[in-house]
């Protein structure tokens, strides 16, 4: 009997140790594998309101984002955004999909307080997309752009740019000498190179490739404006001492550049921005 008790105790002890080594169990909710029939979508809210409200996006009546801020690609994020710095997408069924941008009630009970925008798009099986929202209230518009998730060659980044600034008909994108900060006094236009011209409001440029491994400053100006710092609407320096996401140390990235805000505005919520959403 003593041997039996000892054996039972030993088995119990080993089982306890084995279970203890597994660590805490994480609940990730309902997981659905990606297959060729599904589509994936990233959300970018480029609607600038003075009070910078929390908003969310719905697809066919169901919330697909938490409450997020403008200039916060979800899921994932980017550079010069209110998000993180990862490349993630939302998994959705293919077919006709009604997207809505809304804000909740003060006490969020799951019912929309205001639906700012509603539009139907068709998601193709296997499609990779970013949906973007621009402007405000009855002037709000959206765009669904296809994303190319193939990797560019080693030593390069691939970009595309979409203009979401309502009061600027078209913008030109420049790349210039790196300088820290966004103040015009820190920068010079002497080495600015035109990369993409005449990107109209709510339009997306053709993809373009730039070598990686260098610090640089990206700038946008109104289309055709003289190449001086006073005409820069927004700029982004690709490296800074306050960021670990240095462009010059990264390789083979796919980024969507988006502009937003309003020309002439200077508050943090309303001023023009030049931001980068990480596609891959």
PDB file of N, CA and C in Angstrom, residues 56-139:
ATOM      1  N   UNK A  56     -14.763  55.288 -34.284  1.00  0.00           N
ATOM      2  CA  UNK A  56     -14.576  53.880 -34.622  1.00  0.00           C
ATOM      3  C   UNK A  56     -15.167  53.619 -36.000  1.00  0.00           C
ATOM      4  N   UNK A  57     -14.784  52.479 -36.561  1.00  0.00           N
ATOM      5  CA  UNK A  57     -15.242  52.093 -37.901  1.00  0.00           C
ATOM      6  C   UNK A  57     -16.004  50.786 -37.789  1.00  0.00           C
ATOM      7  N   UNK A  58     -17.098  50.699 -38.545  1.00  0.00           N
ATOM      8  CA  UNK A  58     -17.923  49.493 -38.580  1.00  0.00           C
ATOM      9  C   UNK A  58     -17.934  48.925 -39.993  1.00  0.00           C
ATOM     10  N   UNK A  59     -18.080  47.625 -40.086  1.00  0.00           N
ATOM     11  CA  UNK A  59     -18.246  46.955 -41.380  1.00  0.00           C
ATOM     12  C   UNK A  59     -19.493  46.103 -41.305  1.00  0.00           C
ATOM     13  N   UNK A  60     -20.456  46.408 -42.161  1.00  0.00           N
ATOM     14  CA  UNK A  60     -21.750  45.710 -42.156  1.00  0.00           C
ATOM     15  C   UNK A  60     -22.373  45.682 -40.761  1.00  0.00           C
ATOM     16  N   UNK A  61     -22.315  46.835 -40.092  1.00  0.00           N
ATOM     17  CA  UNK A  61     -22.985  47.007 -38.807  1.00  0.00           C
ATOM     18  C   UNK A  61     -22.207  46.562 -37.587  1.00  0.00           C
ATOM     19  N   UNK A  62     -21.016  46.003 -37.773  1.00  0.00           N
ATOM     20  CA  UNK A  62     -20.232  45.508 -36.641  1.00  0.00           C
ATOM     21  C   UNK A  62     -18.947  46.318 -36.501  1.00  0.00           C
ATOM     22  N   UNK A  63     -18.645  46.737 -35.268  1.00  0.00           N
ATOM     23  CA  UNK A  63     -17.409  47.480 -35.050  1.00  0.00           C
ATOM     24  C   UNK A  63     -16.199  46.591 -35.363  1.00  0.00           C
ATOM     25  N   UNK A  64     -15.296  47.147 -36.165  1.00  0.00           N
ATOM     26  CA  UNK A  64     -14.073  46.416 -36.479  1.00  0.00           C
ATOM     27  C   UNK A  64     -12.837  47.099 -35.900  1.00  0.00           C
ATOM     28  N   UNK A  65     -13.028  48.240 -35.244  1.00  0.00           N
ATOM     29  CA  UNK A  65     -11.931  48.906 -34.538  1.00  0.00           C
ATOM     30  C   UNK A  65     -12.401  49.264 -33.139  1.00  0.00           C
ATOM     31  N   UNK A  66     -11.472  49.446 -32.220  1.00  0.00           N
ATOM     32  CA  UNK A  66     -11.836  50.081 -30.956  1.00  0.00           C
ATOM     33  C   UNK A  66     -12.013  51.580 -31.201  1.00  0.00           C
ATOM     34  N   UNK A  67     -12.225  52.333 -30.171  1.00  0.00           N
ATOM     35  CA  UNK A  67     -12.295  53.789 -30.314  1.00  0.00           C
ATOM     36  C   UNK A  67     -10.868  54.318 -30.507  1.00  0.00           C
ATOM     37  N   UNK A  68     -10.629  54.942 -31.654  1.00  0.00           N
ATOM     38  CA  UNK A  68      -9.284  55.392 -32.006  1.00  0.00           C
ATOM     39  C   UNK A  68      -9.306  56.862 -32.400  1.00  0.00           C
ATOM     40  N   UNK A  69      -8.123  57.451 -32.450  1.00  0.00           N
ATOM     41  CA  UNK A  69      -7.967  58.847 -32.823  1.00  0.00           C
ATOM     42  C   UNK A  69      -7.699  58.970 -34.321  1.00  0.00           C
ATOM     43  N   UNK A  70      -7.839  60.182 -34.820  1.00  0.00           N
ATOM     44  CA  UNK A  70      -7.397  60.440 -36.183  1.00  0.00           C
ATOM     45  C   UNK A  70      -5.880  60.218 -36.234  1.00  0.00           C
ATOM     46  N   UNK A  71      -5.376  59.944 -37.440  1.00  0.00           N
ATOM     47  CA  UNK A  71      -3.930  59.713 -37.655  1.00  0.00           C
ATOM     48  C   UNK A  71      -3.421  58.539 -36.813  1.00  0.00           C
ATOM     49  N   UNK A  72      -4.272  57.516 -36.685  1.00  0.00           N
ATOM     50  CA  UNK A  72      -3.894  56.328 -35.926  1.00  0.00           C
ATOM     51  C   UNK A  72      -4.227  55.085 -36.755  1.00  0.00           C
ATOM     52  N   UNK A  73      -3.349  54.676 -37.674  1.00  0.00           N
ATOM     53  CA  UNK A  73      -3.652  53.483 -38.479  1.00  0.00           C
ATOM     54  C   UNK A  73      -3.970  52.292 -37.581  1.00  0.00           C
ATOM     55  N   UNK A  74      -5.068  51.599 -37.920  1.00  0.00           N
ATOM     56  CA  UNK A  74      -5.474  50.451 -37.094  1.00  0.00           C
ATOM     57  C   UNK A  74      -5.839  49.281 -37.991  1.00  0.00           C
ATOM     58  N   UNK A  75      -5.392  48.066 -37.624  1.00  0.00           N
ATOM     59  CA  UNK A  75      -4.434  47.809 -36.543  1.00  0.00           C
ATOM     60  C   UNK A  75      -3.015  48.084 -37.026  1.00  0.00           C
ATOM     61  N   UNK A  76      -2.084  48.079 -36.099  1.00  0.00           N
ATOM     62  CA  UNK A  76      -0.695  48.332 -36.458  1.00  0.00           C
ATOM     63  C   UNK A  76      -0.319  49.754 -36.156  1.00  0.00           C
ATOM     64  N   UNK A  77       0.066  50.514 -37.151  1.00  0.00           N
ATOM     65  CA  UNK A  77       0.472  51.891 -36.922  1.00  0.00           C
ATOM     66  C   UNK A  77       1.429  52.344 -37.998  1.00  0.00           C
ATOM     67  N   UNK A  78       2.395  53.155 -37.602  1.00  0.00           N
ATOM     68  CA  UNK A  78       3.331  53.687 -38.573  1.00  0.00           C
ATOM     69  C   UNK A  78       4.241  54.714 -37.945  1.00  0.00           C
ATOM     70  N   UNK A  79       4.791  55.581 -38.779  1.00  0.00           N
ATOM     71  CA  UNK A  79       5.699  56.636 -38.339  1.00  0.00           C
ATOM     72  C   UNK A  79       4.996  57.984 -38.498  1.00  0.00           C
ATOM     73  N   UNK A  80       5.156  58.841 -37.493  1.00  0.00           N
ATOM     74  CA  UNK A  80       4.447  60.120 -37.512  1.00  0.00           C
ATOM     75  C   UNK A  80       2.958  59.955 -37.313  1.00  0.00           C
ATOM     76  N   UNK A  81       2.567  58.920 -36.554  1.00  0.00           N
ATOM     77  CA  UNK A  81       1.152  58.642 -36.322  1.00  0.00           C
ATOM     78  C   UNK A  81       0.876  58.569 -34.826  1.00  0.00           C
ATOM     79  N   UNK A  82      -0.397  58.365 -34.485  1.00  0.00           N
ATOM     80  CA  UNK A  82      -0.786  58.142 -33.092  1.00  0.00           C
ATOM     81  C   UNK A  82      -0.829  56.654 -32.751  1.00  0.00           C
ATOM     82  N   UNK A  83      -0.336  55.812 -33.662  1.00  0.00           N
ATOM     83  CA  UNK A  83      -0.379  54.375 -33.437  1.00  0.00           C
ATOM     84  C   UNK A  83       0.977  53.795 -33.098  1.00  0.00           C
ATOM     85  N   UNK A  84       1.052  52.467 -33.115  1.00  0.00           N
ATOM     86  CA  UNK A  84       2.305  51.781 -32.843  1.00  0.00           C
ATOM     87  C   UNK A  84       3.121  51.707 -34.135  1.00  0.00           C
ATOM     88  N   UNK A  85       4.019  50.753 -34.241  1.00  0.00           N
ATOM     89  CA  UNK A  85       4.864  50.652 -35.432  1.00  0.00           C
ATOM     90  C   UNK A  85       4.914  49.218 -35.935  1.00  0.00           C
ATOM     91  N   UNK A  86       3.735  48.643 -36.181  1.00  0.00           N
ATOM     92  CA  UNK A  86       3.663  47.279 -36.674  1.00  0.00           C
ATOM     93  C   UNK A  86       2.773  47.229 -37.916  1.00  0.00           C
ATOM     94  N   UNK A  87       2.867  46.134 -38.661  1.00  0.00           N
ATOM     95  CA  UNK A  87       2.047  45.979 -39.870  1.00  0.00           C
ATOM     96  C   UNK A  87       1.021  44.879 -39.628  1.00  0.00           C
ATOM     97  N   UNK A  88      -0.203  45.283 -39.399  1.00  0.00           N
ATOM     98  CA  UNK A  88      -1.287  44.344 -39.120  1.00  0.00           C
ATOM     99  C   UNK A  88      -2.520  44.753 -39.913  1.00  0.00           C
ATOM    100  N   UNK A  89      -3.437  43.799 -40.094  1.00  0.00           N
ATOM    101  CA  UNK A  89      -4.665  44.049 -40.835  1.00  0.00           C
ATOM    102  C   UNK A  89      -5.838  43.370 -40.123  1.00  0.00           C
ATOM    103  N   UNK A  90      -7.056  43.812 -40.487  1.00  0.00           N
ATOM    104  CA  UNK A  90      -8.294  43.215 -39.985  1.00  0.00           C
ATOM    105  C   UNK A  90      -8.779  42.205 -41.015  1.00  0.00           C
ATOM    106  N   UNK A  91      -9.163  41.023 -40.557  1.00  0.00           N
ATOM    107  CA  UNK A  91      -9.659  39.971 -41.440  1.00  0.00           C
ATOM    108  C   UNK A  91     -11.167  40.125 -41.620  1.00  0.00           C
ATOM    109  N   UNK A  92     -11.621  40.230 -42.877  1.00  0.00           N
ATOM    110  CA  UNK A  92     -13.044  40.398 -43.175  1.00  0.00           C
ATOM    111  C   UNK A  92     -13.471  39.434 -44.272  1.00  0.00           C
ATOM    112  N   UNK A  93     -14.763  39.144 -44.322  1.00  0.00           N
ATOM    113  CA  UNK A  93     -15.305  38.344 -45.416  1.00  0.00           C
ATOM    114  C   UNK A  93     -15.271  39.168 -46.698  1.00  0.00           C
ATOM    115  N   UNK A  94     -15.168  38.500 -47.832  1.00  0.00           N
ATOM    116  CA  UNK A  94     -15.200  39.220 -49.101  1.00  0.00           C
ATOM    117  C   UNK A  94     -16.637  39.598 -49.448  1.00  0.00           C
ATOM    118  N   UNK A  95     -16.790  40.403 -50.491  1.00  0.00           N
ATOM    119  CA  UNK A  95     -18.123  40.795 -50.943  1.00  0.00           C
ATOM    120  C   UNK A  95     -18.443  42.238 -50.637  1.00  0.00           C
ATOM    121  N   UNK A  96     -19.676  42.634 -50.917  1.00  0.00           N
ATOM    122  CA  UNK A  96     -20.114  44.006 -50.670  1.00  0.00           C
ATOM    123  C   UNK A  96     -20.120  44.289 -49.174  1.00  0.00           C
ATOM    124  N   UNK A  97     -19.436  45.360 -48.792  1.00  0.00           N
ATOM    125  CA  UNK A  97     -19.250  45.680 -47.370  1.00  0.00           C
ATOM    126  C   UNK A  97     -19.548  47.156 -47.156  1.00  0.00           C
ATOM    127  N   UNK A  98     -20.454  47.454 -46.244  1.00  0.00           N
ATOM    128  CA  UNK A  98     -20.785  48.835 -45.902  1.00  0.00           C
ATOM    129  C   UNK A  98     -19.899  49.270 -44.737  1.00  0.00           C
ATOM    130  N   UNK A  99     -19.049  50.262 -45.001  1.00  0.00           N
ATOM    131  CA  UNK A  99     -18.180  50.816 -43.962  1.00  0.00           C
ATOM    132  C   UNK A  99     -18.820  52.092 -43.413  1.00  0.00           C
ATOM    133  N   UNK A 100     -18.728  52.253 -42.098  1.00  0.00           N
ATOM    134  CA  UNK A 100     -19.264  53.440 -41.438  1.00  0.00           C
ATOM    135  C   UNK A 100     -18.224  53.991 -40.468  1.00  0.00           C
ATOM    136  N   UNK A 101     -18.114  55.311 -40.419  1.00  0.00           N
ATOM    137  CA  UNK A 101     -17.288  55.988 -39.424  1.00  0.00           C
ATOM    138  C   UNK A 101     -18.223  56.704 -38.465  1.00  0.00           C
ATOM    139  N   UNK A 102     -18.101  56.415 -37.175  1.00  0.00           N
ATOM    140  CA  UNK A 102     -19.056  56.940 -36.209  1.00  0.00           C
ATOM    141  C   UNK A 102     -18.355  57.285 -34.901  1.00  0.00           C
ATOM    142  N   UNK A 103     -19.070  58.003 -34.043  1.00  0.00           N
ATOM    143  CA  UNK A 103     -18.607  58.259 -32.682  1.00  0.00           C
ATOM    144  C   UNK A 103     -19.645  57.700 -31.707  1.00  0.00           C
ATOM    145  N   UNK A 104     -19.189  57.276 -30.529  1.00  0.00           N
ATOM    146  CA  UNK A 104     -20.119  56.699 -29.560  1.00  0.00           C
ATOM    147  C   UNK A 104     -20.819  57.774 -28.743  1.00  0.00           C
ATOM    148  N   UNK A 105     -21.817  57.346 -28.013  1.00  0.00           N
ATOM    149  CA  UNK A 105     -22.428  58.245 -27.039  1.00  0.00           C
ATOM    150  C   UNK A 105     -21.434  58.530 -25.907  1.00  0.00           C
ATOM    151  N   UNK A 106     -21.720  59.546 -25.119  1.00  0.00           N
ATOM    152  CA  UNK A 106     -20.842  59.869 -23.990  1.00  0.00           C
ATOM    153  C   UNK A 106     -20.684  58.670 -23.081  1.00  0.00           C
ATOM    154  N   UNK A 107     -21.784  57.981 -22.812  1.00  0.00           N
ATOM    155  CA  UNK A 107     -21.741  56.696 -22.125  1.00  0.00           C
ATOM    156  C   UNK A 107     -21.942  55.634 -23.199  1.00  0.00           C
ATOM    157  N   UNK A 108     -20.878  55.010 -23.601  1.00  0.00           N
ATOM    158  CA  UNK A 108     -20.922  54.110 -24.753  1.00  0.00           C
ATOM    159  C   UNK A 108     -21.731  52.859 -24.427  1.00  0.00           C
ATOM    160  N   UNK A 109     -22.895  52.751 -25.045  1.00  0.00           N
ATOM    161  CA  UNK A 109     -23.753  51.583 -24.850  1.00  0.00           C
ATOM    162  C   UNK A 109     -23.802  50.714 -26.097  1.00  0.00           C
ATOM    163  N   UNK A 110     -22.872  50.969 -27.017  1.00  0.00           N
ATOM    164  CA  UNK A 110     -22.816  50.183 -28.242  1.00  0.00           C
ATOM    165  C   UNK A 110     -23.611  50.767 -29.381  1.00  0.00           C
ATOM    166  N   UNK A 111     -24.362  51.829 -29.117  1.00  0.00           N
ATOM    167  CA  UNK A 111     -25.181  52.468 -30.153  1.00  0.00           C
ATOM    168  C   UNK A 111     -24.482  53.744 -30.618  1.00  0.00           C
ATOM    169  N   UNK A 112     -24.480  53.976 -31.933  1.00  0.00           N
ATOM    170  CA  UNK A 112     -23.810  55.153 -32.484  1.00  0.00           C
ATOM    171  C   UNK A 112     -24.471  56.436 -31.998  1.00  0.00           C
ATOM    172  N   UNK A 113     -23.630  57.430 -31.694  1.00  0.00           N
ATOM    173  CA  UNK A 113     -24.148  58.763 -31.423  1.00  0.00           C
ATOM    174  C   UNK A 113     -24.323  59.511 -32.736  1.00  0.00           C
ATOM    175  N   UNK A 114     -23.276  59.543 -33.555  1.00  0.00           N
ATOM    176  CA  UNK A 114     -23.333  60.175 -34.867  1.00  0.00           C
ATOM    177  C   UNK A 114     -22.600  59.278 -35.854  1.00  0.00           C
ATOM    178  N   UNK A 115     -23.214  59.009 -36.994  1.00  0.00           N
ATOM    179  CA  UNK A 115     -22.531  58.327 -38.091  1.00  0.00           C
ATOM    180  C   UNK A 115     -22.089  59.404 -39.076  1.00  0.00           C
ATOM    181  N   UNK A 116     -20.786  59.628 -39.150  1.00  0.00           N
ATOM    182  CA  UNK A 116     -20.269  60.690 -40.005  1.00  0.00           C
ATOM    183  C   UNK A 116     -20.269  60.308 -41.473  1.00  0.00           C
ATOM    184  N   UNK A 117     -20.056  59.034 -41.743  1.00  0.00           N
ATOM    185  CA  UNK A 117     -19.896  58.642 -43.138  1.00  0.00           C
ATOM    186  C   UNK A 117     -20.296  57.182 -43.300  1.00  0.00           C
ATOM    187  N   UNK A 118     -20.889  56.891 -44.453  1.00  0.00           N
ATOM    188  CA  UNK A 118     -21.281  55.512 -44.767  1.00  0.00           C
ATOM    189  C   UNK A 118     -21.097  55.302 -46.273  1.00  0.00           C
ATOM    190  N   UNK A 119     -20.375  54.234 -46.633  1.00  0.00           N
ATOM    191  CA  UNK A 119     -20.191  53.937 -48.053  1.00  0.00           C
ATOM    192  C   UNK A 119     -19.938  52.447 -48.229  1.00  0.00           C
ATOM    193  N   UNK A 120     -20.438  51.917 -49.347  1.00  0.00           N
ATOM    194  CA  UNK A 120     -20.291  50.497 -49.630  1.00  0.00           C
ATOM    195  C   UNK A 120     -19.152  50.262 -50.622  1.00  0.00           C
ATOM    196  N   UNK A 121     -18.322  49.278 -50.306  1.00  0.00           N
ATOM    197  CA  UNK A 121     -17.239  48.863 -51.181  1.00  0.00           C
ATOM    198  C   UNK A 121     -17.305  47.356 -51.369  1.00  0.00           C
ATOM    199  N   UNK A 122     -16.764  46.889 -52.476  1.00  0.00           N
ATOM    200  CA  UNK A 122     -16.692  45.453 -52.725  1.00  0.00           C
ATOM    201  C   UNK A 122     -15.283  44.957 -52.415  1.00  0.00           C
ATOM    202  N   UNK A 123     -15.179  44.015 -51.487  1.00  0.00           N
ATOM    203  CA  UNK A 123     -13.898  43.426 -51.117  1.00  0.00           C
ATOM    204  C   UNK A 123     -13.717  42.124 -51.891  1.00  0.00           C
ATOM    205  N   UNK A 124     -12.663  42.045 -52.657  1.00  0.00           N
ATOM    206  CA  UNK A 124     -12.402  40.856 -53.457  1.00  0.00           C
ATOM    207  C   UNK A 124     -11.793  39.748 -52.593  1.00  0.00           C
ATOM    208  N   UNK A 125     -12.037  38.494 -52.941  1.00  0.00           N
ATOM    209  CA  UNK A 125     -11.372  37.410 -52.223  1.00  0.00           C
ATOM    210  C   UNK A 125      -9.849  37.545 -52.310  1.00  0.00           C
ATOM    211  N   UNK A 126      -9.198  37.475 -51.171  1.00  0.00           N
ATOM    212  CA  UNK A 126      -7.752  37.637 -51.146  1.00  0.00           C
ATOM    213  C   UNK A 126      -7.283  39.069 -51.252  1.00  0.00           C
ATOM    214  N   UNK A 127      -8.210  40.047 -51.251  1.00  0.00           N
ATOM    215  CA  UNK A 127      -7.840  41.449 -51.385  1.00  0.00           C
ATOM    216  C   UNK A 127      -7.147  41.996 -50.151  1.00  0.00           C
ATOM    217  N   UNK A 128      -6.185  42.882 -50.379  1.00  0.00           N
ATOM    218  CA  UNK A 128      -5.481  43.581 -49.291  1.00  0.00           C
ATOM    219  C   UNK A 128      -5.752  45.071 -49.471  1.00  0.00           C
ATOM    220  N   UNK A 129      -6.332  45.718 -48.444  1.00  0.00           N
ATOM    221  CA  UNK A 129      -6.822  47.079 -48.604  1.00  0.00           C
ATOM    222  C   UNK A 129      -6.462  47.971 -47.411  1.00  0.00           C
ATOM    223  N   UNK A 130      -6.474  49.273 -47.690  1.00  0.00           N
ATOM    224  CA  UNK A 130      -6.538  50.285 -46.645  1.00  0.00           C
ATOM    225  C   UNK A 130      -7.731  51.175 -46.959  1.00  0.00           C
ATOM    226  N   UNK A 131      -8.590  51.407 -45.962  1.00  0.00           N
ATOM    227  CA  UNK A 131      -9.691  52.347 -46.131  1.00  0.00           C
ATOM    228  C   UNK A 131      -9.354  53.607 -45.357  1.00  0.00           C
ATOM    229  N   UNK A 132      -9.495  54.746 -46.013  1.00  0.00           N
ATOM    230  CA  UNK A 132      -9.118  56.035 -45.431  1.00  0.00           C
ATOM    231  C   UNK A 132     -10.316  56.976 -45.450  1.00  0.00           C
ATOM    232  N   UNK A 133     -10.415  57.790 -44.404  1.00  0.00           N
ATOM    233  CA  UNK A 133     -11.492  58.777 -44.282  1.00  0.00           C
ATOM    234  C   UNK A 133     -10.875  60.170 -44.208  1.00  0.00           C
ATOM    235  N   UNK A 134     -11.524  61.143 -44.846  1.00  0.00           N
ATOM    236  CA  UNK A 134     -11.009  62.510 -44.874  1.00  0.00           C
ATOM    237  C   UNK A 134     -12.147  63.507 -44.729  1.00  0.00           C
ATOM    238  N   UNK A 135     -11.771  64.726 -44.310  1.00  0.00           N
ATOM    239  CA  UNK A 135     -12.688  65.846 -44.114  1.00  0.00           C
ATOM    240  C   UNK A 135     -13.685  65.528 -42.991  1.00  0.00           C
ATOM    241  N   UNK A 136     -14.683  66.374 -42.828  1.00  0.00           N
ATOM    242  CA  UNK A 136     -15.564  66.265 -41.669  1.00  0.00           C
ATOM    243  C   UNK A 136     -17.028  66.439 -42.053  1.00  0.00           C
ATOM    244  N   UNK A 137     -17.892  65.970 -41.140  1.00  0.00           N
ATOM    245  CA  UNK A 137     -19.342  66.145 -41.244  1.00  0.00           C
ATOM    246  C   UNK A 137     -19.856  65.738 -42.619  1.00  0.00           C
ATOM    247  N   UNK A 138     -20.695  66.613 -43.238  1.00  0.00           N
ATOM    248  CA  UNK A 138     -21.310  66.235 -44.502  1.00  0.00           C
ATOM    249  C   UNK A 138     -20.317  66.213 -45.668  1.00  0.00           C
ATOM    250  N   UNK A 139     -19.124  66.778 -45.454  1.00  0.00           N
ATOM    251  CA  UNK A 139     -18.107  66.781 -46.505  1.00  0.00           C
ATOM    252  C   UNK A 139     -17.186  65.563 -46.440  1.00  0.00           C
TER     253      UNK A 139
END
